[in-house]
Amino acid sequence: MASIKNKLAAKEALKFIHNNLKAELNLIPLDEMHRSKAHGFGVGESGKQFVVILGGSDGALQTRIITEKLPVLPLITDVTHKPNIYKGARVNQQNTSLGYKNNLFNGNQCSFIVDNLSALDQLIRWYVTGNTESAF
């Protein structure tokens, strides 16, 4: 795992998702773009959601992705599962800033630190495509 100084910055990850994955994977922004703490995305018709954490103590220095609880964790190089529930306010509100129901509310979540764009791309594709029944 990379040291925190060498990790993927959250704003770079968010830009990558918007520019490279949003249209292709039918990702729907669930929060207003001016939010500084977290940005949520819905996954097309599936109803799944994930959040990119931007603020807090580690947001600028690394990329944390919060997904809904998963039956199996991904086996992707440079993606580290964090077993503790993320306690940030955005993830623990019942609704997103645009009024969508928040599926990550009340601890229904898995948290991951992602070290680089390749790992981010693999994690988001793994989660979005529904291959969450088995390892990547």
mmCIF file of C-alpha atoms in Angstrom, residues 87-96 100-106:
data_model
loop_
_atom_site.group_PDB
_atom_site.id
_atom_site.type_symbol
_atom_site.label_atom_id
_atom_site.label_comp_id
_atom_site.label_asym_id
_atom_site.label_seq_id
_atom_site.Cartn_x
_atom_site.Cartn_y
_atom_site.Cartn_z
ATOM 1 C CA LYS A 87 -18.989 8.444 10.381
ATOM 2 C CA GLY A 88 -19.043 11.582 8.205
ATOM 3 C CA ALA A 89 -22.282 13.575 8.242
ATOM 4 C CA ARG A 90 -23.019 13.350 4.479
ATOM 5 C CA VAL A 91 -22.929 9.580 4.452
ATOM 6 C CA ASN A 92 -25.076 9.343 7.574
ATOM 7 C CA GLN A 93 -27.930 11.596 6.410
ATOM 8 C CA GLN A 94 -31.186 10.057 5.196
ATOM 9 C CA ASN A 95 -31.166 12.101 1.963
ATOM 10 C CA THR A 96 -28.549 13.475 -0.432
ATOM 11 C CA TYR A 100 -32.431 11.410 -3.179
ATOM 12 C CA LYS A 101 -32.807 8.679 -0.559
ATOM 13 C CA ASN A 102 -29.357 7.778 0.795
ATOM 14 C CA ASN A 103 -28.760 4.003 0.602
ATOM 15 C CA LEU A 104 -25.557 4.323 2.672
ATOM 16 C CA PHE A 105 -27.434 5.642 5.702
ATOM 17 C CA ASN A 106 -27.325 3.813 9.023
#
